[in-house]
Coordinates of C-alpha atoms and ligand atoms in Angstrom, one line a residue:
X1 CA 8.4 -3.9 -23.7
X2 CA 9.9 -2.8 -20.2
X3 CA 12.5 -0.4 -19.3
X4 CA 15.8 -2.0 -18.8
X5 CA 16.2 -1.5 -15.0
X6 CA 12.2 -2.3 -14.1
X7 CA 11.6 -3.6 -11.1
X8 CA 10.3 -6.8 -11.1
X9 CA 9.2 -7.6 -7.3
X10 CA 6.8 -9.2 -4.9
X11 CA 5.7 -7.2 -1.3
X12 CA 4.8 -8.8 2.3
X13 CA 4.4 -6.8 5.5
X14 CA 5.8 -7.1 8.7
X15 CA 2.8 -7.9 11.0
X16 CA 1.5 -10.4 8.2
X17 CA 4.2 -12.7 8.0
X18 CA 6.3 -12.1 11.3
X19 CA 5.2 -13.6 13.7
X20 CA 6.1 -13.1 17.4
X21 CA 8.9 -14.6 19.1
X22 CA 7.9 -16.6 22.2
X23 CA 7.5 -14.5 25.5
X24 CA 6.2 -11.5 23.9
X25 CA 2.5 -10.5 24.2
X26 CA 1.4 -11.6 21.0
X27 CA 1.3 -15.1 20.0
X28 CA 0.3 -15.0 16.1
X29 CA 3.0 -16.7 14.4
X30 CA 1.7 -16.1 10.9
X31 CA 4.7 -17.5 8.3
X32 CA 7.1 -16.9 10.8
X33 CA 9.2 -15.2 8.5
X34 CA 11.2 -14.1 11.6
X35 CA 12.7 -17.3 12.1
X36 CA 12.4 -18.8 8.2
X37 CA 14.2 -15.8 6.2
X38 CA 16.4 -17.9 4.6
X39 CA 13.1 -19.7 3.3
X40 CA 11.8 -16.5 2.2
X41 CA 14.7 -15.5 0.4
X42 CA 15.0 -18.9 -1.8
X43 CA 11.4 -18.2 -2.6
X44 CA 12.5 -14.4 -3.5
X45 CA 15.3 -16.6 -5.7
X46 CA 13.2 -18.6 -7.3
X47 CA 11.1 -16.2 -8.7
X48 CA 13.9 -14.4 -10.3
X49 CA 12.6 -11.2 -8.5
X50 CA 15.0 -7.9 -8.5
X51 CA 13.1 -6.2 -6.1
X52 CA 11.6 -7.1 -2.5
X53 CA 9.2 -5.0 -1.0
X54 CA 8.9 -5.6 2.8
X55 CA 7.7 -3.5 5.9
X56 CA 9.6 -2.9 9.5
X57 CA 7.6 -3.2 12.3
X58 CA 7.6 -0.5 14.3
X59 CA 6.9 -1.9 17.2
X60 CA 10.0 -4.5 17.3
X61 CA 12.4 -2.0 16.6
X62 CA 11.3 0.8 19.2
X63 CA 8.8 -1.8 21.3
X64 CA 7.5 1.5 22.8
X65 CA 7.4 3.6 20.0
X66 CA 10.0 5.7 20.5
X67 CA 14.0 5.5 20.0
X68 CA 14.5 5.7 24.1
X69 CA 14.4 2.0 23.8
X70 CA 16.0 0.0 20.4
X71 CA 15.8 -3.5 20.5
X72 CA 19.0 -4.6 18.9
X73 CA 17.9 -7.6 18.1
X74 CA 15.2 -6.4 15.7
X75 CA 17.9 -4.2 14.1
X76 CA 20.0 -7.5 13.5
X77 CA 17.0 -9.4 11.8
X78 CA 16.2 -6.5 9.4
X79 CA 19.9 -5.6 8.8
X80 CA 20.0 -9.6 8.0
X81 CA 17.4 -9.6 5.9
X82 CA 18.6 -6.2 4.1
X83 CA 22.1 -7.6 3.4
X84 CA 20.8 -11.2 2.1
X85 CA 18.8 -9.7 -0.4
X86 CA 21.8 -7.2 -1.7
X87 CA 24.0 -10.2 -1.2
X88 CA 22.0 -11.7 -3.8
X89 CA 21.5 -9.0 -5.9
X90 CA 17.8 -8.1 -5.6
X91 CA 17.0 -4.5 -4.1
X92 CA 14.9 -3.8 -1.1
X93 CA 12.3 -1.3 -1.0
X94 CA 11.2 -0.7 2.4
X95 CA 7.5 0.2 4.1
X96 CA 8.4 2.0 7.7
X97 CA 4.3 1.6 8.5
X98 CA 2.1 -1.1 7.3
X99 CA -0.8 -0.9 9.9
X100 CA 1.0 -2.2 12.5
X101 CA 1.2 0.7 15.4
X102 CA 3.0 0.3 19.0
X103 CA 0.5 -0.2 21.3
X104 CA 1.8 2.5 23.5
X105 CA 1.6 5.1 20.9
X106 CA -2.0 3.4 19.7
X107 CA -2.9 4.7 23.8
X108 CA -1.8 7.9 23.7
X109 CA -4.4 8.2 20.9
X110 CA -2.5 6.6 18.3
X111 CA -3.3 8.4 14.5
X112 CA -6.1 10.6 16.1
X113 CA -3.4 12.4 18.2
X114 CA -1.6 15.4 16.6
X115 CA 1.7 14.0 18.1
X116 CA 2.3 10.9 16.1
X117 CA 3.6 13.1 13.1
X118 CA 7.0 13.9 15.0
X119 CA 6.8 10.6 16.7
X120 CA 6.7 8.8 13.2
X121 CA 9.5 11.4 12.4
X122 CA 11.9 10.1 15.0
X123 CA 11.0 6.9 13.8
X124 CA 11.8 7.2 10.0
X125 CA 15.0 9.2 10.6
X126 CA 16.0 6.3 13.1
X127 CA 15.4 4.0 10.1
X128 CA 16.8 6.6 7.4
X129 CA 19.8 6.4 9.5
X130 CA 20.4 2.8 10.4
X131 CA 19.3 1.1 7.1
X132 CA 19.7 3.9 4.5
X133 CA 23.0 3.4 3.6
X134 CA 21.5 0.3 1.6
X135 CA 17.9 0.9 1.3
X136 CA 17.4 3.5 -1.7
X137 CA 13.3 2.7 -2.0
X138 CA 11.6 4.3 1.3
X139 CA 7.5 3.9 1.6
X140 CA 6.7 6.1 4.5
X141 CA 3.3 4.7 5.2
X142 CA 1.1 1.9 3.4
X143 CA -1.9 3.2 2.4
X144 CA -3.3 6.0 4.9
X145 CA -6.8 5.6 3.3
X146 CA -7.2 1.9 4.4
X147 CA -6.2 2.7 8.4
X148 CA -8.1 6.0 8.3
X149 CA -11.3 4.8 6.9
X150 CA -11.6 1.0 7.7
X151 CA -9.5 1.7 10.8
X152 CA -11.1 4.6 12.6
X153 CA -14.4 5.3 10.7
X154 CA -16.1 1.5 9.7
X155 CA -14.1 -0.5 12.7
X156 CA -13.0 -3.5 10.1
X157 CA -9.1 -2.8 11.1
X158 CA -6.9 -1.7 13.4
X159 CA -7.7 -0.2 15.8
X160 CA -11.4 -1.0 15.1
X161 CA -13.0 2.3 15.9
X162 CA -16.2 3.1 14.5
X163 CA -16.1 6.8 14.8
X164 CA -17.8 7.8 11.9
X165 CA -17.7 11.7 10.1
X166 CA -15.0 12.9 12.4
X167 CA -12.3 10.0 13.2
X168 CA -11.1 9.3 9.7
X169 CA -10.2 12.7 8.7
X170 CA -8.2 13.4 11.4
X171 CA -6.1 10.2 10.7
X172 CA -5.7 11.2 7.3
X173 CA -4.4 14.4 8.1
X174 CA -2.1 13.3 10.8
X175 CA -0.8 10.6 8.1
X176 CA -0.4 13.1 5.5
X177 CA 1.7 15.5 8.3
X178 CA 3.5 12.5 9.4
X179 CA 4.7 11.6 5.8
X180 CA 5.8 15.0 4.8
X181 CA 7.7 15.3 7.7
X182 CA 9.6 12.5 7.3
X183 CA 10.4 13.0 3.6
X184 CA 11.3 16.7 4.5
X185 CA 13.7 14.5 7.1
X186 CA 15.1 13.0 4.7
X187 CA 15.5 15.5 1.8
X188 CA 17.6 17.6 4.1
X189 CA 19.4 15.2 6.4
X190 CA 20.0 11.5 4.4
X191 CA 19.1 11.9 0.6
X192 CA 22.7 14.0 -0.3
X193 CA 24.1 11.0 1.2
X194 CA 22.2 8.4 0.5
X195 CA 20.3 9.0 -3.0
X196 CA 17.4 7.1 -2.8
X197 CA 13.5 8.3 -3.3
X198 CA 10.6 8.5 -0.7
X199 CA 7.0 8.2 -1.2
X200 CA 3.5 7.1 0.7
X201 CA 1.5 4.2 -1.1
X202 CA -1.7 5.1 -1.9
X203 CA -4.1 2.6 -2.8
X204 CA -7.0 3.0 -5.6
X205 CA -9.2 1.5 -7.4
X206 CA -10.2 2.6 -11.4
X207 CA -13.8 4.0 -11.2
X208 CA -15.7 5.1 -13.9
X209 CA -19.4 6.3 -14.2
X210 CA -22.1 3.8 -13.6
X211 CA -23.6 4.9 -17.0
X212 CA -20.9 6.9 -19.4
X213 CA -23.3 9.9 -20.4
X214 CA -25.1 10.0 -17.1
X215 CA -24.2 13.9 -15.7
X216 CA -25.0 12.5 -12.3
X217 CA -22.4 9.6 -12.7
X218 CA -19.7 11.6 -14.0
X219 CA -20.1 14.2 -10.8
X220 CA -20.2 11.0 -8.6
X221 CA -17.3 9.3 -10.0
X222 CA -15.3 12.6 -10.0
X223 CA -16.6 12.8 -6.1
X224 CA -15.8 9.2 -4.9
X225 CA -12.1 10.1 -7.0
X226 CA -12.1 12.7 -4.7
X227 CA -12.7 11.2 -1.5
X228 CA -10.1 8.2 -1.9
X229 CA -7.3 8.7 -4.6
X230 CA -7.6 12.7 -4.1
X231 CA -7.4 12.6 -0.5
X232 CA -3.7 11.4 -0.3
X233 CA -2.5 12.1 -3.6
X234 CA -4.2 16.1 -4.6
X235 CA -2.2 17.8 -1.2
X236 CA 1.0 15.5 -2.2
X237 CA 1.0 15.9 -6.1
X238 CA -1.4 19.1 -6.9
X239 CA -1.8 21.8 -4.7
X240 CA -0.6 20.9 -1.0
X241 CA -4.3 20.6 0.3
X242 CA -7.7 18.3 0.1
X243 CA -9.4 18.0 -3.7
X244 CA -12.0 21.5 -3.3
X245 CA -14.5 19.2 -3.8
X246 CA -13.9 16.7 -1.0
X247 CA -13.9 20.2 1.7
X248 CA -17.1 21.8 0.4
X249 CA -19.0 18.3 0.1
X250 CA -17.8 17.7 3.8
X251 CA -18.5 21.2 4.6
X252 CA -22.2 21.3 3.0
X253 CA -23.3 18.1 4.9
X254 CA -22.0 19.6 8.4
X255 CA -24.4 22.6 7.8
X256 CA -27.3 20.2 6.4
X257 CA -27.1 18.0 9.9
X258 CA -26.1 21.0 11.9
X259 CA -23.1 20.6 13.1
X260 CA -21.5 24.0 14.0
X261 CA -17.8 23.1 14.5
X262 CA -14.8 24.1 12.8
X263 CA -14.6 21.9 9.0
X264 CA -14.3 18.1 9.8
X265 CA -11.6 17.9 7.2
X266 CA -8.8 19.8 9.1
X267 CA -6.4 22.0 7.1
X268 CA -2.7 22.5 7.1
X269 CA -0.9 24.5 9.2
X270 CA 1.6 27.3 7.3
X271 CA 4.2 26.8 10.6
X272 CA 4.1 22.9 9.5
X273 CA 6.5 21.5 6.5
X274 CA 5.0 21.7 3.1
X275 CA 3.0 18.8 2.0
X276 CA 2.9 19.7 -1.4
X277 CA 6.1 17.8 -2.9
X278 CA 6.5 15.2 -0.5
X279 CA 6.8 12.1 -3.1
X280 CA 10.0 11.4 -5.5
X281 CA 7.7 9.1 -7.1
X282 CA 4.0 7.6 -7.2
X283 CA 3.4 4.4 -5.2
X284 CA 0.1 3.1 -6.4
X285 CA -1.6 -0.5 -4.7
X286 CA -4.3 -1.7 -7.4
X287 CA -6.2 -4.4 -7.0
X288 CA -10.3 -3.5 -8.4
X289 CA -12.4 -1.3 -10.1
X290 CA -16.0 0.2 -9.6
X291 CA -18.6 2.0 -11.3
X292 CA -20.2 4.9 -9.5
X293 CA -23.3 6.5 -9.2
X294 CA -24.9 8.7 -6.5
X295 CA -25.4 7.0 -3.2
X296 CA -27.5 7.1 0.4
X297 CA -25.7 8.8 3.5
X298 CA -26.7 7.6 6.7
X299 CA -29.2 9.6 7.4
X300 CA -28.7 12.1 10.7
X301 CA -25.6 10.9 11.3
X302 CA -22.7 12.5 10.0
X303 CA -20.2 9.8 7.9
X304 CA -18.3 9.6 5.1
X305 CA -21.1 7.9 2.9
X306 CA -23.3 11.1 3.5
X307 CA -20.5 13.3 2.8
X308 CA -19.2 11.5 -0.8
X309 CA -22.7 11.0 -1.2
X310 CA -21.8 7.7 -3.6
X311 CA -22.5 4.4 -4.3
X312 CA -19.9 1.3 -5.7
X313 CA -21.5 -0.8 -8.1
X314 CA -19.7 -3.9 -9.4
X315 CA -20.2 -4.7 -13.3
X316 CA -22.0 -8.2 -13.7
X317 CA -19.3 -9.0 -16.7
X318 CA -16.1 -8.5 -14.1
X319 CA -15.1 -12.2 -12.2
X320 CA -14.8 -11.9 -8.4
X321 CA -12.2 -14.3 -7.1
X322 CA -11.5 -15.2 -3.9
X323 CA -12.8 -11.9 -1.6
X324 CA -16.2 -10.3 -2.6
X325 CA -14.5 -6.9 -2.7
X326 CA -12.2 -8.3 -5.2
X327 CA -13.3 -8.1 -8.9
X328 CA -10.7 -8.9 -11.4
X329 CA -10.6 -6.1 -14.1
X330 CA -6.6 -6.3 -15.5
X331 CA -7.5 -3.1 -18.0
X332 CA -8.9 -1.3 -15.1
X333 CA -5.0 -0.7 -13.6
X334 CA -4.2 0.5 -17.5
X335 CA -6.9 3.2 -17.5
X336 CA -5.9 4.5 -13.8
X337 CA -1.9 4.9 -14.9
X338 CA -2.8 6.5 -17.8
X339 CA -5.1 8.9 -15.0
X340 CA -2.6 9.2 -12.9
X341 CA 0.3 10.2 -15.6
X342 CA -2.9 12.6 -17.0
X343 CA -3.9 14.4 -13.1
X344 CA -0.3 14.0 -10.9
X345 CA 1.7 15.6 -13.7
X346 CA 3.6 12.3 -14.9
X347 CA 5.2 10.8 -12.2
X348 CA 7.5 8.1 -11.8
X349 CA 5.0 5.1 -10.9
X350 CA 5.6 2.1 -9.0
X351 CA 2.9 -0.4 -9.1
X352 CA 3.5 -1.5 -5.5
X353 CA 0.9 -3.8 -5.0
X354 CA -1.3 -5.9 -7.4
X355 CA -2.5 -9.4 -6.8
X356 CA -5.9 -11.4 -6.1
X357 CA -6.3 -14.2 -3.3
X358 CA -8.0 -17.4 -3.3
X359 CA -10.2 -18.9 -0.5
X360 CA -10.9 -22.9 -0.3
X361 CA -10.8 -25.4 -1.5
X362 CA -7.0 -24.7 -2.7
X363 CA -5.4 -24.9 -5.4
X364 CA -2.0 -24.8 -6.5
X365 CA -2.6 -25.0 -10.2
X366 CA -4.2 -21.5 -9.8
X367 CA -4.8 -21.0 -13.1
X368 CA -7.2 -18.7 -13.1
X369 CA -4.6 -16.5 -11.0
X370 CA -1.9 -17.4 -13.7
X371 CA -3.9 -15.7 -16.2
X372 CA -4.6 -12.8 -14.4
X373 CA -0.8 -12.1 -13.8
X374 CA -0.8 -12.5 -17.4
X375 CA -3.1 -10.4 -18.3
X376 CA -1.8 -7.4 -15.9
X377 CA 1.6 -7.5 -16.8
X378 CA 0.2 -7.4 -20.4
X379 CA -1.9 -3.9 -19.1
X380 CA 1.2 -2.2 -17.4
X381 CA 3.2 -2.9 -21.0
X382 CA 0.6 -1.2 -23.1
X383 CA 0.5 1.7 -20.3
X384 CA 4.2 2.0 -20.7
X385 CA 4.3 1.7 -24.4
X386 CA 0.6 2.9 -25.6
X387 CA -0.2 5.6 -23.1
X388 CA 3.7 7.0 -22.4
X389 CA 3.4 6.4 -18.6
X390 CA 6.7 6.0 -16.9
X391 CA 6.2 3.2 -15.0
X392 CA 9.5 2.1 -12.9
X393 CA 7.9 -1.1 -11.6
X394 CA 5.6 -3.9 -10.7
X395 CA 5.1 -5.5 -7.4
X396 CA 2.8 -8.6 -7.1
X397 CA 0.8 -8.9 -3.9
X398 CA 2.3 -11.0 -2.0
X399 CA 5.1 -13.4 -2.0
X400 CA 3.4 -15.7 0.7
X401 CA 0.3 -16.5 2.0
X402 CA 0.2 -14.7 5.0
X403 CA -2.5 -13.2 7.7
X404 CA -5.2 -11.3 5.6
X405 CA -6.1 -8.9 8.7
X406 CA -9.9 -9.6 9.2
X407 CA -10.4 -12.5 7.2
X408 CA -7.1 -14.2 9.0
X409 CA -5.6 -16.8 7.2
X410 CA -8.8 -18.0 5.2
X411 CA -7.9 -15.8 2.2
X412 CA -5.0 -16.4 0.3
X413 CA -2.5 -13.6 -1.7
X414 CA 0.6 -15.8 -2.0
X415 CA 2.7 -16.3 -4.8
X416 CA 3.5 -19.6 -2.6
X417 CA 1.2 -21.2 -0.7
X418 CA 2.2 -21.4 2.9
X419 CA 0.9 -24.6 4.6
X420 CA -0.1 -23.2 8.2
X421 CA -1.1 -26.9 9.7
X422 CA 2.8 -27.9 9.2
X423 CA 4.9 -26.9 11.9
X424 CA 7.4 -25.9 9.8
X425 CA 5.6 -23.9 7.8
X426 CA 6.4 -25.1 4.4
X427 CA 6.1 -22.9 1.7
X428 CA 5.0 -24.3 -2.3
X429 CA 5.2 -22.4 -5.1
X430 CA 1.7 -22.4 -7.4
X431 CA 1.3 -22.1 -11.0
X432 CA 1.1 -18.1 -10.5
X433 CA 4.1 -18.3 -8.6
X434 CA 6.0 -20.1 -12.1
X435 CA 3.9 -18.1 -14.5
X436 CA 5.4 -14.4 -12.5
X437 CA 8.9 -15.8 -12.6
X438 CA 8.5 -16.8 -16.1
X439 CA 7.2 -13.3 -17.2
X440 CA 10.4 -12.2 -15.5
X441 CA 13.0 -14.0 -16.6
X442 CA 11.2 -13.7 -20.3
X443 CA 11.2 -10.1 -19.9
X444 CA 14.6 -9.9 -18.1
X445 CA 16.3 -11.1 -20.9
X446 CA 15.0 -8.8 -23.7
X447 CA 15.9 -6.0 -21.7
X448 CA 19.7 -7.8 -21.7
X449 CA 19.5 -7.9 -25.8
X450 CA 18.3 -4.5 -25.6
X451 CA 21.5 -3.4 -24.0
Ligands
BGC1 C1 -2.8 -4.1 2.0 C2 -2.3 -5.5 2.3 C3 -3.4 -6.6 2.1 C4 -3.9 -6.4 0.7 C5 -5.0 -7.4 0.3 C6 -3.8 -4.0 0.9 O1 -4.8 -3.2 1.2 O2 -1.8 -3.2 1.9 O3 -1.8 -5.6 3.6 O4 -3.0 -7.9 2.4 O5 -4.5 -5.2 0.5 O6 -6.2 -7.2 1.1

């Protein structure tokens, strides 16, 4: 049912399961991962998983942003943790940015400030050039739309800003710059070298039209498309610029409020790498679906709402587990490979995150979370094998319970429960954790008789 060399693998991200060692600023431990590798790694074993998707943290390699100042000893954990998991035959795939910014960059204006794209640059060819020779999966940056919309336009994330109509395009351009120029880094400086692929992950939910004839519905769906999937993945995959319809709805609403500067959506610059190219694969996060219709703005203040000009509706048959944002549609990640294969011109997919949490009381006989990982895995075969897209791989989100970002620990991703009252941290695998690693090893092995 799966390609022989699929990648079977399970993601975490620097800042979620770190922690910080004592003496520095910070004093979120979170699973401590730092210190308990090793207990990471048996948990990595005992799923049977070939791949490991993990982030760097910026901010503990280059503590002030840039590579004026390495700190060695961050170099040693993540070449540690690099050559355990070759050492054990499971392949890493690396996240250089997941939402975790250097606060010294974050005050010189952090993703608002056209700079960051050569910063990030030095960065990632710092990484290209210390790791590379064993990394051969690079994700530039975790999924821009989540820092530039929840982080800069509705405040839920870091850095918090509410800065709504302007903020969060300027991020997303500055994300989109800083990407390209670090897979143009890498396509002419590492890649004859070291012959691995690059890509940004963008995340997306499946959406379809509240009601499936509704003219209205269609033109929202295709809208809200446009504002969220489009926005990273039309300049990378299509054309090299913003979906025409995000620019002129953005542009239409500035003339309705009466706002006379340039576009809020900035545009490339022609002295500026391409962006247009920028991906030797798709990186998709799934995790929900919506219907669409159209929606409220905000009235006489310019946003994003006004400008999409759509509203999310959840259907009353979906489950929500765990997080409200969270309904559990399995055939909903199906129906967006097969649009992604239909709009990004078939591409190379990596399913590089997937998952749903639980919130208390816990259990681990997580059934209903067995079932779902079931059910998924049973989606991405019949995408593979029903709808001809070529998807490379699957990565559940997450290996551990770790820190959720707003909600904190309180909500619950893991593949293995992390018990954050023990001092050591002790990590337990639940049902979902047994039913992945069987899917695995079940599918593992055909792909062996296959050969
Ligand atoms: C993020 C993860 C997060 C997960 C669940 C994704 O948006 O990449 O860091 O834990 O969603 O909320």
């Amino acid at each position: 049912m799966f390609p022989r060399d699929f990648a079977w693998g399970a993601g975490t991200a620097a800042y979620q399961i770190e922690g910080r060692v004592f003496g520095e600023q910070n004093g979120d431990v979170a699973c401590n991962s730092y210190e308990l590798w090793e207990k990471d790694l048996e948990c990595i074993q005992q799923l049977g998983l070939t791949h490991y998707r993990l982030s760097l943290s910026w901010a503990r390699l280059l503590p002030d942003g840039t590579t004026r100042r390495v700190n060695q000893k961050g170099v040693q954990y993540y070449n540690k943790v690099i050559d355990d998991l070759l050492a054990c035959n499971v392949s890493p795939m690396v996240t250089l940015y997941h939402f975790d910014l250097p606060q010294a960059l974050q005050d010189q204006g952090g993703w608002k400030s056209p700079d960051i794209a050569t910063l990030f640059d030095s960065y990632a060819k710092f990484c290209f050039r210390t790791f590379g020779d064993r990394v051969k999966l690079w994700i530039t940056i975790n999924e821009p739309y989540v820092c530039a919309k929840l982080g800069h336009e509705d405040g839920i994330h870091a850095p918090g800003l509410k800065e709504p109509g302007i903020a969060a395009y300027l991020v997303g351009h500055n994300m989109l710059r800083a990407h390209a120029m670090a897979w143009h880094s890498y396509n002419s400086i590492y890649r004859t070298e070291q012959k691995g692929a690059v890509s940004l992950a963008i995340n997306s939910d499946w959406l379809e039209p509240l009601h499936a004839g509704c003219t209205e519905d269609i033109a929202a769906t295709y809208r809200h498309f446009a504002f969220t999937l489009g926005w990273f993945a039309w300049p990378v995959f299509v054309t090299g610029d913003y979906p025409e319809i995000m620019r002129s709805a953005i542009n239409a609403q500035s003339k309705k409020l009466g706002y006379n500067g340039s576009s809020r959506l900035p545009s490339f610059s022609k002295d500026e790498p391409s962006i247009l190219g920028t991906a030797d694969f798709f990186a998709l996060n799934y995790y929900t679906s919506r219907k669409v219709k159209p929606g409220e703005g905000c009235g006489k203040i310019l946003c994003m709402k006004s400008d999409r000009h759509t509203e999310e509706v959840l259907d009353p048959s979906w489950p929500i587990c765990g997080v409200s944002w969270l309904a559990v549609v399995p055939h909903g990640l199906r129906k967006l490979l097969k649009y992604i294969k239909d709009t990004f011109n078939h591409p190379a997919v990596y399913i590089t995150e997937n998952g749903f949490s639980q919130v208390g009381p816990l259990q681990i006989e997580d059934a209903q979370r067995s079932e779902f990982y079931k059910d998924t895995i049973l989606e991405v075969a019949k995408a593979i094998q029903e709808d001809g897209v070529n998807v490379r791989g699957y990565f559940a989100w997450s290996l551990l319970d770790n820190f959720e970002w707003a909600d904190g620990f309180s909500v619950r991703f893991g593949l293995f429960h992390v018990d954050f009252a023990d001092a050591k941290l002790s990590r337990t695998i639940y049902q979902s954790g047994r039913e992945y690693a069987k899917m695995i090893s079940k599918y593992k092995c055909g792909q062996e008789e296959k050969r």
